[in-house]
């Protein structure tokens, strides 16, 4: 049965989460399908950031470290994020970038593994993992004389049989394909094989339900500016299983990770728990914006929280796939993202023999904002990538996006020269 525009409007009218889009200020006519790269701006953010700047910084000055709770803000926002990822209070901290946090937790995991089983010195990850994750691991391996081994998703089970395997480092939802791992099953298999597991939740936190505690994961990092809507370059977060939190120093042992930072002692004494995963002074203006972003996701709690967001996300991505297949049939598009709900994150990726970049540019010119990810010449094709944030997207948006895609393809509009010029950021 085909779906019509009227059907989509009816779905929006019945959607209990529909009102949450009022938390954002998205221009009329824009369909924003790039919240997996930069989340939309919460309406509350400009006033909150202005308050931090003019009142807390401008008037209260240095007193704000105490009076405005600045010093505790990374822990406070960390605890808010913890509610979205199945983490206990006091185990998560909002700090630094995903790349830097990955360096900290991989280093800690290397130390723990080396103490436990010195014969293990390999890190395994996916070839199509986000490059910064691979670069950080590569650099660490170079420094420590360890080895990074890259495999395809279907080779992970075999890689676990390697007796030299120390750490399995995976991104829960793949940034290119939108494919999602079964976190609990993979973690258990890795533990059974004697390895530690580091999860990157960049495309999971605020996008899909995550339960780090139930999965008994070892370490996790994640991004503040994607589905958490924290703003460009927002602080990221780091979670450490309490069983590891006090077992070693992380290498970026700055004074904010010290047990008594204001004792100003010349030697380092790590704080207990997750606080030692802070390095130096944290960015308060950015943290205030991140808190606004996390609040937009927590605003779904009265409506069923992450489970309700997940239901809507799957309904949106199902509809997008169905409409693309119905309305853009014969246009050379192929679905890259898994159809199986259990293996799908909150995005849909399409490939096409040629023109992926230009098609995305033509869509952006029409106000349908997705993005393009280049193929790697090693079996991973060029991709048109569409992220679906159920907080601010509705079913009519999905209809409009596919209608624009159909028009761009049928008219050949994407072949115009202006859509074939490469920008620095794709
Ligand atoms: C977006 C993303 C990052 C970003 O890292 P930064 O340090 O913020 O640049 C890292 N890893 C994955 C898997 C991502 O998707």
GROMACS .gro file of C-alpha atoms and ligand atoms in nm:
model
  441
    1UNK     CA    1   0.000   0.000   0.000
    2UNK     CA    2   0.144   0.337  -0.095
    3UNK     CA    3   0.177   0.617   0.157
    4UNK     CA    4   0.051   0.966   0.074
    5UNK     CA    5   0.131   1.313   0.201
    6UNK     CA    6  -0.202   1.304   0.388
    7UNK     CA    7  -0.095   0.983   0.562
    8UNK     CA    8   0.226   1.153   0.674
    9UNK     CA    9   0.034   1.449   0.812
   10UNK     CA   10  -0.194   1.212   1.000
   11UNK     CA   11   0.110   1.040   1.152
   12UNK     CA   12   0.240   1.377   1.273
   13UNK     CA   13  -0.099   1.464   1.421
   14UNK     CA   14  -0.094   1.140   1.625
   15UNK     CA   15   0.268   1.169   1.732
   16UNK     CA   16   0.304   1.250   2.105
   17UNK     CA   17   0.665   1.364   2.046
   18UNK     CA   18   0.567   1.611   1.775
   19UNK     CA   19   0.548   1.905   2.018
   20UNK     CA   20   0.917   1.860   2.107
   21UNK     CA   21   1.018   2.022   1.779
   22UNK     CA   22   0.919   2.350   1.943
   23UNK     CA   23   1.236   2.314   2.151
   24UNK     CA   24   1.427   2.399   1.832
   25UNK     CA   25   1.432   2.691   1.595
   26UNK     CA   26   1.449   2.531   1.252
   27UNK     CA   27   1.368   2.761   0.961
   28UNK     CA   28   1.046   2.706   0.773
   29UNK     CA   29   1.118   2.505   0.458
   30UNK     CA   30   1.430   2.338   0.596
   31UNK     CA   31   1.431   1.962   0.641
   32UNK     CA   32   1.729   1.900   0.863
   33UNK     CA   33   1.869   1.553   0.807
   34UNK     CA   34   2.216   1.620   0.943
   35UNK     CA   35   2.164   1.607   1.319
   36UNK     CA   36   2.403   1.312   1.314
   37UNK     CA   37   2.680   1.556   1.218
   38UNK     CA   38   2.573   1.877   1.393
   39UNK     CA   39   2.256   1.868   1.603
   40UNK     CA   40   2.011   2.158   1.564
   41UNK     CA   41   2.028   2.452   1.802
   42UNK     CA   42   1.800   2.437   2.107
   43UNK     CA   43   1.586   2.750   2.139
   44UNK     CA   44   1.707   2.782   2.499
   45UNK     CA   45   2.076   2.799   2.402
   46UNK     CA   46   2.121   3.165   2.297
   47UNK     CA   47   1.970   3.308   2.617
   48UNK     CA   48   2.155   3.061   2.839
   49UNK     CA   49   2.489   3.129   2.668
   50UNK     CA   50   2.424   3.504   2.691
   51UNK     CA   51   2.352   3.466   3.063
   52UNK     CA   52   2.678   3.279   3.119
   53UNK     CA   53   2.868   3.546   2.930
   54UNK     CA   54   2.706   3.864   3.061
   55UNK     CA   55   2.608   3.763   3.414
   56UNK     CA   56   2.828   3.476   3.526
   57UNK     CA   57   3.143   3.588   3.349
   58UNK     CA   58   3.072   3.959   3.299
   59UNK     CA   59   2.937   4.052   3.642
   60UNK     CA   60   3.013   3.770   3.882
   61UNK     CA   61   3.358   3.711   3.738
   62UNK     CA   62   3.572   3.452   3.912
   63UNK     CA   63   3.311   3.399   4.186
   64UNK     CA   64   3.112   3.195   3.930
   65UNK     CA   65   3.343   2.898   3.971
   66UNK     CA   66   3.160   2.853   4.302
   67UNK     CA   67   2.840   3.057   4.280
   68UNK     CA   68   2.732   2.939   3.934
   69UNK     CA   69   2.852   2.582   3.986
   70UNK     CA   70   3.106   2.606   3.706
   71UNK     CA   71   3.357   2.376   3.870
   72UNK     CA   72   3.106   2.090   3.899
   73UNK     CA   73   2.944   2.146   3.558
   74UNK     CA   74   3.134   1.868   3.373
   75UNK     CA   75   3.013   1.618   3.635
   76UNK     CA   76   2.660   1.758   3.638
   77UNK     CA   77   2.624   1.739   3.260
   78UNK     CA   78   2.795   1.398   3.270
   79UNK     CA   79   2.523   1.274   3.507
   80UNK     CA   80   2.255   1.407   3.274
   81UNK     CA   81   2.411   1.222   2.978
   82UNK     CA   82   2.441   0.911   3.197
   83UNK     CA   83   2.059   0.888   3.201
   84UNK     CA   84   2.065   0.841   2.823
   85UNK     CA   85   2.329   0.568   2.812
   86UNK     CA   86   2.238   0.339   3.100
   87UNK     CA   87   2.514   0.466   3.325
   88UNK     CA   88   2.506   0.518   3.702
   89UNK     CA   89   2.549   0.869   3.848
   90UNK     CA   90   2.914   0.958   3.899
   91UNK     CA   91   3.044   0.738   3.616
   92UNK     CA   92   3.025   0.981   3.323
   93UNK     CA   93   3.186   1.320   3.269
   94UNK     CA   94   3.137   1.582   2.997
   95UNK     CA   95   3.483   1.691   2.893
   96UNK     CA   96   3.731   1.746   2.609
   97UNK     CA   97   3.666   1.600   2.263
   98UNK     CA   98   3.576   1.250   2.152
   99UNK     CA   99   3.923   1.209   2.002
  100UNK     CA  100   4.098   1.315   2.323
  101UNK     CA  101   3.870   1.104   2.541
  102UNK     CA  102   3.939   0.805   2.321
  103UNK     CA  103   4.310   0.858   2.375
  104UNK     CA  104   4.254   0.855   2.752
  105UNK     CA  105   4.039   0.542   2.764
  106UNK     CA  106   4.242   0.345   2.510
  107UNK     CA  107   4.556   0.425   2.710
  108UNK     CA  108   4.387   0.314   3.031
  109UNK     CA  109   4.258  -0.002   2.866
  110UNK     CA  110   4.609  -0.079   2.736
  111UNK     CA  111   4.749  -0.048   3.087
  112UNK     CA  112   4.482  -0.264   3.243
  113UNK     CA  113   4.523  -0.528   2.974
  114UNK     CA  114   4.902  -0.524   2.997
  115UNK     CA  115   4.885  -0.582   3.374
  116UNK     CA  116   4.632  -0.860   3.336
  117UNK     CA  117   4.771  -1.040   3.033
  118UNK     CA  118   5.111  -0.912   2.913
  119UNK     CA  119   5.104  -1.139   2.605
  120UNK     CA  120   4.819  -0.944   2.451
  121UNK     CA  121   4.915  -0.639   2.245
  122UNK     CA  122   4.665  -0.603   1.965
  123UNK     CA  123   4.377  -0.360   1.922
  124UNK     CA  124   4.108  -0.468   1.678
  125UNK     CA  125   3.869  -0.223   1.514
  126UNK     CA  126   3.662  -0.189   1.198
  127UNK     CA  127   3.816  -0.065   0.876
  128UNK     CA  128   3.517   0.163   0.826
  129UNK     CA  129   3.529   0.307   1.178
  130UNK     CA  130   3.540   0.687   1.194
  131UNK     CA  131   3.897   0.787   1.097
  132UNK     CA  132   3.983   0.982   1.413
  133UNK     CA  133   3.922   0.667   1.619
  134UNK     CA  134   4.161   0.474   1.397
  135UNK     CA  135   4.422   0.751   1.396
  136UNK     CA  136   4.423   0.778   1.776
  137UNK     CA  137   4.461   0.400   1.806
  138UNK     CA  138   4.730   0.395   1.537
  139UNK     CA  139   4.931   0.666   1.711
  140UNK     CA  140   4.905   0.491   2.047
  141UNK     CA  141   5.011   0.160   1.897
  142UNK     CA  142   5.311   0.329   1.734
  143UNK     CA  143   5.408   0.483   2.064
  144UNK     CA  144   5.369   0.164   2.270
  145UNK     CA  145   5.483  -0.092   2.014
  146UNK     CA  146   5.132  -0.242   1.995
  147UNK     CA  147   4.946  -0.339   1.680
  148UNK     CA  148   4.619  -0.213   1.532
  149UNK     CA  149   4.431  -0.468   1.323
  150UNK     CA  150   4.138  -0.358   1.105
  151UNK     CA  151   3.862  -0.596   1.003
  152UNK     CA  152   3.520  -0.593   0.837
  153UNK     CA  153   3.214  -0.631   1.063
  154UNK     CA  154   3.161  -0.997   0.969
  155UNK     CA  155   3.523  -1.074   1.064
  156UNK     CA  156   3.494  -0.955   1.425
  157UNK     CA  157   3.398  -1.298   1.561
  158UNK     CA  158   3.711  -1.448   1.408
  159UNK     CA  159   3.928  -1.161   1.530
  160UNK     CA  160   3.819  -1.243   1.886
  161UNK     CA  161   3.991  -1.582   1.857
  162UNK     CA  162   4.328  -1.406   1.834
  163UNK     CA  163   4.519  -1.481   2.155
  164UNK     CA  164   4.705  -1.152   2.118
  165UNK     CA  165   4.386  -0.949   2.124
  166UNK     CA  166   4.379  -0.698   2.410
  167UNK     CA  167   4.113  -0.445   2.312
  168UNK     CA  168   3.815  -0.444   2.082
  169UNK     CA  169   3.743  -0.081   1.988
  170UNK     CA  170   3.413  -0.032   1.807
  171UNK     CA  171   3.173   0.245   1.720
  172UNK     CA  172   2.826   0.127   1.820
  173UNK     CA  173   2.653   0.281   1.515
  174UNK     CA  174   2.871   0.309   1.206
  175UNK     CA  175   2.896   0.668   1.080
  176UNK     CA  176   2.894   0.565   0.712
  177UNK     CA  177   2.643   0.285   0.696
  178UNK     CA  178   2.421   0.342   1.000
  179UNK     CA  179   2.471  -0.025   1.094
  180UNK     CA  180   2.444  -0.092   1.468
  181UNK     CA  181   2.619  -0.356   1.675
  182UNK     CA  182   2.449  -0.561   1.945
  183UNK     CA  183   2.643  -0.401   2.230
  184UNK     CA  184   2.562  -0.660   2.495
  185UNK     CA  185   2.635  -0.961   2.273
  186UNK     CA  186   2.960  -0.822   2.130
  187UNK     CA  187   3.082  -0.713   2.474
  188UNK     CA  188   3.013  -1.057   2.618
  189UNK     CA  189   3.188  -1.233   2.331
  190UNK     CA  190   3.492  -1.007   2.371
  191UNK     CA  191   3.505  -1.064   2.747
  192UNK     CA  192   3.475  -1.439   2.696
  193UNK     CA  193   3.771  -1.410   2.460
  194UNK     CA  194   3.974  -1.225   2.725
  195UNK     CA  195   3.958  -0.877   2.570
  196UNK     CA  196   3.839  -0.538   2.695
  197UNK     CA  197   3.584  -0.337   2.495
  198UNK     CA  198   3.588   0.036   2.418
  199UNK     CA  199   3.267   0.171   2.265
  200UNK     CA  200   3.230   0.496   2.074
  201UNK     CA  201   2.874   0.625   2.115
  202UNK     CA  202   2.906   0.924   1.878
  203UNK     CA  203   2.601   0.812   1.678
  204UNK     CA  204   2.422   0.646   1.969
  205UNK     CA  205   2.392   0.887   2.263
  206UNK     CA  206   2.054   1.056   2.224
  207UNK     CA  207   1.983   0.850   1.910
  208UNK     CA  208   1.927   0.493   2.023
  209UNK     CA  209   1.877   0.332   2.366
  210UNK     CA  210   2.210   0.235   2.517
  211UNK     CA  211   2.269   0.046   2.839
  212UNK     CA  212   2.639   0.041   2.921
  213UNK     CA  213   2.573  -0.103   3.266
  214UNK     CA  214   2.362  -0.395   3.141
  215UNK     CA  215   2.612  -0.464   2.863
  216UNK     CA  216   2.891  -0.455   3.125
  217UNK     CA  217   3.108  -0.255   2.882
  218UNK     CA  218   3.454  -0.144   2.992
  219UNK     CA  219   3.492   0.209   2.851
  220UNK     CA  220   3.286   0.443   2.635
  221UNK     CA  221   3.322   0.783   2.476
  222UNK     CA  222   3.070   0.990   2.282
  223UNK     CA  223   3.004   1.315   2.109
  224UNK     CA  224   2.823   1.626   2.240
  225UNK     CA  225   2.743   1.802   1.913
  226UNK     CA  226   2.557   1.528   1.723
  227UNK     CA  227   2.234   1.385   1.869
  228UNK     CA  228   2.296   1.567   2.200
  229UNK     CA  229   2.256   1.904   2.022
  230UNK     CA  230   2.537   2.067   2.222
  231UNK     CA  231   2.662   2.301   1.949
  232UNK     CA  232   2.965   2.301   1.718
  233UNK     CA  233   3.268   2.152   1.893
  234UNK     CA  234   3.068   2.087   2.213
  235UNK     CA  235   3.247   1.895   2.487
  236UNK     CA  236   3.229   1.519   2.446
  237UNK     CA  237   3.181   1.264   2.724
  238UNK     CA  238   3.361   0.969   2.871
  239UNK     CA  239   3.227   0.678   3.076
  240UNK     CA  240   3.435   0.423   3.266
  241UNK     CA  241   3.299   0.108   3.422
  242UNK     CA  242   3.334   0.157   3.801
  243UNK     CA  243   3.542  -0.163   3.819
  244UNK     CA  244   3.815   0.011   3.616
  245UNK     CA  245   3.769   0.371   3.726
  246UNK     CA  246   4.027   0.368   4.005
  247UNK     CA  247   4.258   0.104   3.861
  248UNK     CA  248   4.502   0.331   3.677
  249UNK     CA  249   4.589   0.686   3.580
  250UNK     CA  250   4.484   0.809   3.244
  251UNK     CA  251   4.784   0.967   3.068
  252UNK     CA  252   4.651   1.326   3.042
  253UNK     CA  253   4.682   1.375   3.415
  254UNK     CA  254   4.595   1.743   3.439
  255UNK     CA  255   4.510   1.932   3.753
  256UNK     CA  256   4.133   1.900   3.712
  257UNK     CA  257   4.177   1.526   3.748
  258UNK     CA  258   4.368   1.571   4.073
  259UNK     CA  259   4.213   1.461   4.401
  260UNK     CA  260   4.274   1.808   4.554
  261UNK     CA  261   4.329   2.051   4.268
  262UNK     CA  262   4.334   2.353   4.496
  263UNK     CA  263   4.600   2.207   4.723
  264UNK     CA  264   4.842   2.283   4.434
  265UNK     CA  265   5.078   2.002   4.529
  266UNK     CA  266   5.371   1.928   4.297
  267UNK     CA  267   5.279   1.560   4.268
  268UNK     CA  268   4.973   1.405   4.108
  269UNK     CA  269   4.711   1.225   4.313
  270UNK     CA  270   4.427   1.111   4.090
  271UNK     CA  271   4.073   1.187   4.205
  272UNK     CA  272   3.853   0.887   4.273
  273UNK     CA  273   3.633   0.765   3.992
  274UNK     CA  274   3.547   0.941   3.670
  275UNK     CA  275   3.680   1.282   3.779
  276UNK     CA  276   4.035   1.171   3.703
  277UNK     CA  277   3.933   1.153   3.336
  278UNK     CA  278   3.921   1.534   3.330
  279UNK     CA  279   4.241   1.701   3.222
  280UNK     CA  280   4.258   2.081   3.258
  281UNK     CA  281   4.020   2.375   3.288
  282UNK     CA  282   3.693   2.307   3.112
  283UNK     CA  283   3.504   2.538   2.868
  284UNK     CA  284   3.210   2.679   3.064
  285UNK     CA  285   3.034   2.858   2.778
  286UNK     CA  286   3.039   2.541   2.569
  287UNK     CA  287   2.931   2.328   2.863
  288UNK     CA  288   2.634   2.559   2.923
  289UNK     CA  289   2.527   2.515   2.559
  290UNK     CA  290   2.575   2.138   2.587
  291UNK     CA  291   2.352   2.132   2.895
  292UNK     CA  292   2.077   2.298   2.686
  293UNK     CA  293   2.124   2.033   2.419
  294UNK     CA  294   2.111   1.739   2.660
  295UNK     CA  295   1.798   1.893   2.814
  296UNK     CA  296   1.620   1.866   2.478
  297UNK     CA  297   1.674   1.489   2.480
  298UNK     CA  298   1.578   1.457   2.846
  299UNK     CA  299   1.258   1.649   2.761
  300UNK     CA  300   1.136   1.325   2.599
  301UNK     CA  301   1.142   1.146   2.937
  302UNK     CA  302   0.774   1.223   3.022
  303UNK     CA  303   0.679   1.077   2.681
  304UNK     CA  304   0.872   0.753   2.724
  305UNK     CA  305   1.230   0.877   2.687
  306UNK     CA  306   1.480   0.699   2.466
  307UNK     CA  307   1.242   0.408   2.401
  308UNK     CA  308   0.981   0.646   2.258
  309UNK     CA  309   1.245   0.835   2.059
  310UNK     CA  310   1.367   0.504   1.922
  311UNK     CA  311   1.017   0.397   1.814
  312UNK     CA  312   0.971   0.722   1.628
  313UNK     CA  313   1.321   0.711   1.477
  314UNK     CA  314   1.253   0.364   1.335
  315UNK     CA  315   0.914   0.478   1.202
  316UNK     CA  316   1.084   0.776   1.032
  317UNK     CA  317   1.365   0.571   0.879
  318UNK     CA  318   1.123   0.294   0.772
  319UNK     CA  319   0.907   0.556   0.600
  320UNK     CA  320   1.208   0.717   0.432
  321UNK     CA  321   1.327   0.383   0.296
  322UNK     CA  322   0.976   0.293   0.177
  323UNK     CA  323   0.917   0.627   0.005
  324UNK     CA  324   1.260   0.626  -0.163
  325UNK     CA  325   1.192   0.279  -0.296
  326UNK     CA  326   0.842   0.374  -0.416
  327UNK     CA  327   0.905   0.721  -0.551
  328UNK     CA  328   1.268   0.710  -0.665
  329UNK     CA  329   1.257   0.361  -0.817
  330UNK     CA  330   1.479   0.322  -1.124
  331UNK     CA  331   1.705   0.612  -1.025
  332UNK     CA  332   2.004   0.395  -0.935
  333UNK     CA  333   1.982   0.438  -0.558
  334UNK     CA  334   2.078   0.145  -0.335
  335UNK     CA  335   2.011   0.109   0.037
  336UNK     CA  336   2.331   0.074   0.242
  337UNK     CA  337   2.175   0.082   0.591
  338UNK     CA  338   2.041  -0.248   0.729
  339UNK     CA  339   1.665  -0.302   0.703
  340UNK     CA  340   1.664  -0.504   1.022
  341UNK     CA  341   1.563  -0.273   1.307
  342UNK     CA  342   1.801  -0.442   1.549
  343UNK     CA  343   2.092  -0.348   1.321
  344UNK     CA  344   1.989   0.006   1.226
  345UNK     CA  345   2.090   0.328   1.399
  346UNK     CA  346   1.904   0.655   1.343
  347UNK     CA  347   2.025   0.726   0.991
  348UNK     CA  348   1.970   0.601   0.639
  349UNK     CA  349   2.249   0.585   0.383
  350UNK     CA  350   2.207   0.542   0.011
  351UNK     CA  351   2.469   0.476  -0.252
  352UNK     CA  352   2.457   0.550  -0.623
  353UNK     CA  353   2.704   0.462  -0.898
  354UNK     CA  354   2.770   0.830  -0.967
  355UNK     CA  355   2.658   1.172  -0.858
  356UNK     CA  356   2.622   1.114  -0.482
  357UNK     CA  357   2.803   1.437  -0.395
  358UNK     CA  358   2.615   1.650  -0.649
  359UNK     CA  359   2.277   1.506  -0.551
  360UNK     CA  360   2.342   1.601  -0.187
  361UNK     CA  361   2.444   1.952  -0.297
  362UNK     CA  362   2.128   1.990  -0.506
  363UNK     CA  363   1.918   1.877  -0.208
  364UNK     CA  364   2.093   2.125   0.022
  365UNK     CA  365   2.013   2.404  -0.225
  366UNK     CA  366   1.647   2.303  -0.185
  367UNK     CA  367   1.669   2.312   0.196
  368UNK     CA  368   1.696   1.936   0.246
  369UNK     CA  369   2.018   1.909   0.441
  370UNK     CA  370   2.193   1.574   0.444
  371UNK     CA  371   2.557   1.506   0.375
  372UNK     CA  372   2.799   1.312   0.158
  373UNK     CA  373   3.066   1.070   0.269
  374UNK     CA  374   3.329   0.971   0.014
  375UNK     CA  375   3.395   0.606  -0.064
  376UNK     CA  376   3.732   0.462   0.027
  377UNK     CA  377   3.806   0.259  -0.285
  378UNK     CA  378   3.814  -0.052  -0.063
  379UNK     CA  379   3.459  -0.174  -0.106
  380UNK     CA  380   3.285   0.114   0.074
  381UNK     CA  381   3.098   0.328  -0.184
  382UNK     CA  382   3.022   0.702  -0.194
  383UNK     CA  383   2.727   0.765   0.032
  384UNK     CA  384   2.432   1.002   0.058
  385UNK     CA  385   2.374   1.019   0.431
  386UNK     CA  386   2.052   1.121   0.605
  387UNK     CA  387   2.027   1.146   0.983
  388UNK     CA  388   1.688   1.132   1.151
  389UNK     CA  389   1.650   1.311   1.482
  390UNK     CA  390   1.302   1.224   1.614
  391UNK     CA  391   1.305   1.527   1.846
  392UNK     CA  392   1.262   1.772   1.562
  393UNK     CA  393   1.167   1.573   1.253
  394UNK     CA  394   0.819   1.472   1.153
  395UNK     CA  395   0.669   1.238   0.897
  396UNK     CA  396   0.577   1.523   0.662
  397UNK     CA  397   0.946   1.623   0.664
  398UNK     CA  398   1.030   1.274   0.543
  399UNK     CA  399   0.773   1.305   0.265
  400UNK     CA  400   0.915   1.643   0.159
  401UNK     CA  401   1.274   1.516   0.164
  402UNK     CA  402   1.193   1.223  -0.064
  403UNK     CA  403   0.986   1.446  -0.294
  404UNK     CA  404   1.284   1.679  -0.339
  405UNK     CA  405   1.514   1.381  -0.396
  406UNK     CA  406   1.276   1.249  -0.664
  407UNK     CA  407   1.266   1.586  -0.840
  408UNK     CA  408   1.645   1.632  -0.825
  409UNK     CA  409   1.695   1.289  -0.982
  410UNK     CA  410   1.415   1.296  -1.240
  411UNK     CA  411   1.502   1.644  -1.369
  412UNK     CA  412   1.876   1.578  -1.379
  413UNK     CA  413   1.917   1.897  -1.175
  414UNK     CA  414   2.211   1.745  -0.984
  415UNK     CA  415   2.421   1.750  -1.304
  416UNK     CA  416   2.440   2.130  -1.300
  417UNK     CA  417   2.803   2.249  -1.259
  418UNK     CA  418   2.742   2.439  -0.934
  419UNK     CA  419   2.648   2.115  -0.758
  420UNK     CA  420   2.968   1.946  -0.868
  421UNK     CA  421   3.214   2.186  -0.704
  422UNK     CA  422   3.372   2.038  -0.391
  423UNK     CA  423   3.357   2.225  -0.058
  424UNK     CA  424   3.608   2.182   0.225
  425UNK     CA  425   3.347   2.031   0.457
  426UNK     CA  426   3.115   1.777   0.298
  427LIG     C1  427   3.181   1.243   1.505
  427LIG     C2  428   3.270   1.135   1.551
  427LIG     C3  429   3.388   1.166   1.620
  427LIG     C4  430   3.429   1.308   1.637
  427LIG     O1  431   3.544   1.325   1.713
  427LIG     P1  432   3.593   1.473   1.747
  427LIG     O2  433   3.702   1.453   1.841
  427LIG     O3  434   3.475   1.547   1.801
  427LIG     O4  435   3.635   1.538   1.618
  427LIG     C5  436   3.465   1.061   1.667
  427LIG     N1  437   3.427   0.932   1.647
  427LIG     C6  438   3.314   0.901   1.581
  427LIG     C7  439   3.276   0.759   1.562
  427LIG     C8  440   3.233   1.001   1.529
  427LIG     O5  441   3.124   0.971   1.462
   0.00000   0.00000   0.00000
